[in-house]
Amino acid sequence: MLYHVKMKVNLPADMDPERAAEIKAREKAYSQDLQKQGIWRHIWRIAGLYENISILDCRDHAHLHEVLMGLPLYPWMEMEIMPLCRHPSSVREGDQ
């Protein structure tokens, strides 16, 4: 199942910069591993904000929940999640 996920990161202003850098490094490694596995299909930065729009391909809602809860930045995120399905007017079978 495909999911459109908007993620907004809200790190505390008083967070230790070294701790923030370590969390961001773990987040990058985790997300890149998911991309290599084909789970995290697309990621786009929203220009000028600490937000992104991503497309994730998960087995089901429970798998999506597991993936998102594994994000090192999860405790500081706001998310909007929309399950997606193929539109009957689409001229493409896949999302390439």
Coordinates of C-alpha atoms in Angstrom, one line a residue:
M1 CA 0.0 0.0 0.0
L2 CA 1.2 3.5 -0.8
Y3 CA 1.0 6.3 1.7
H4 CA 1.6 10.0 1.3
V5 CA 3.2 11.2 4.5
K6 CA 3.9 14.9 5.4
M7 CA 6.4 15.2 8.1
K8 CA 7.2 18.3 10.1
V9 CA 10.1 18.3 12.5
N10 CA 10.0 20.4 15.7
L11 CA 13.3 20.0 17.6
P12 CA 13.4 22.0 20.8
A13 CA 15.3 25.3 20.5
D14 CA 17.3 24.4 23.6
M15 CA 18.3 20.8 22.4
D16 CA 22.0 20.2 22.7
P17 CA 23.5 20.7 19.1
E18 CA 25.6 17.5 19.4
R19 CA 22.5 15.5 20.4
A20 CA 20.5 17.0 17.5
A21 CA 23.3 16.2 15.1
E22 CA 23.5 12.6 16.3
I23 CA 19.7 12.1 16.0
K24 CA 19.7 13.6 12.5
A25 CA 22.6 11.2 11.5
R26 CA 20.6 8.2 12.7
E27 CA 17.5 9.5 10.9
K28 CA 19.4 9.8 7.7
A29 CA 20.8 6.3 7.9
Y30 CA 17.4 4.8 8.8
S31 CA 15.6 6.6 6.0
Q32 CA 18.3 5.8 3.4
D33 CA 18.1 2.1 4.4
L34 CA 14.3 2.2 3.9
Q35 CA 14.8 3.8 0.5
K36 CA 17.3 1.1 -0.5
Q37 CA 14.7 -1.6 0.5
G38 CA 12.1 0.1 -1.6
I39 CA 9.8 1.0 1.3
W40 CA 10.5 4.7 1.3
R41 CA 9.8 5.4 -2.4
H42 CA 10.1 9.1 -2.6
I43 CA 11.2 12.0 -0.4
W44 CA 10.9 15.7 -1.2
R45 CA 12.0 18.7 1.0
I46 CA 9.3 21.4 1.3
A47 CA 11.4 24.5 0.4
G48 CA 12.3 26.8 3.2
L49 CA 10.8 24.5 6.0
Y50 CA 12.1 21.6 8.1
E51 CA 9.3 19.4 6.5
N52 CA 9.1 16.8 3.8
I53 CA 6.6 15.0 1.7
S54 CA 7.3 11.3 1.3
I55 CA 5.7 8.3 -0.4
L56 CA 6.1 5.0 1.6
D57 CA 5.2 1.6 0.3
C58 CA 4.2 -0.6 3.3
R59 CA 2.4 -4.0 3.6
D60 CA -0.4 -2.5 5.6
H61 CA -1.3 0.1 8.2
A62 CA 0.5 -1.8 11.0
H63 CA 3.7 -1.9 8.9
L64 CA 3.5 1.8 8.2
H65 CA 3.1 2.4 12.0
E66 CA 6.2 0.3 12.7
V67 CA 8.3 2.2 10.1
L68 CA 7.2 5.6 11.3
M69 CA 7.7 4.7 15.0
G70 CA 11.3 3.7 14.1
L71 CA 12.2 7.2 12.9
P72 CA 14.8 8.6 15.4
L73 CA 13.1 12.0 15.0
Y74 CA 9.6 10.6 15.6
P75 CA 9.3 12.1 19.1
W76 CA 9.6 15.6 17.6
M77 CA 7.5 15.1 14.5
E78 CA 4.0 16.1 13.4
M79 CA 2.6 13.9 10.6
E80 CA -0.2 13.9 8.2
I81 CA -0.8 10.5 6.6
M82 CA -3.0 9.7 3.6
P83 CA -3.4 6.2 2.2
L84 CA -3.3 6.2 -1.6
C85 CA -4.9 4.0 -4.3
R86 CA -4.6 4.0 -8.0
H87 CA -7.0 6.5 -9.7
P88 CA -9.1 5.0 -12.4
S89 CA -8.2 7.8 -14.9
S90 CA -4.4 7.2 -14.5
V91 CA -2.7 6.3 -17.8
R92 CA 0.2 4.5 -15.9
E93 CA 0.0 1.2 -14.1
G94 CA 2.9 2.0 -11.7
D95 CA 4.3 5.1 -10.0
Q96 CA 7.4 5.4 -12.2

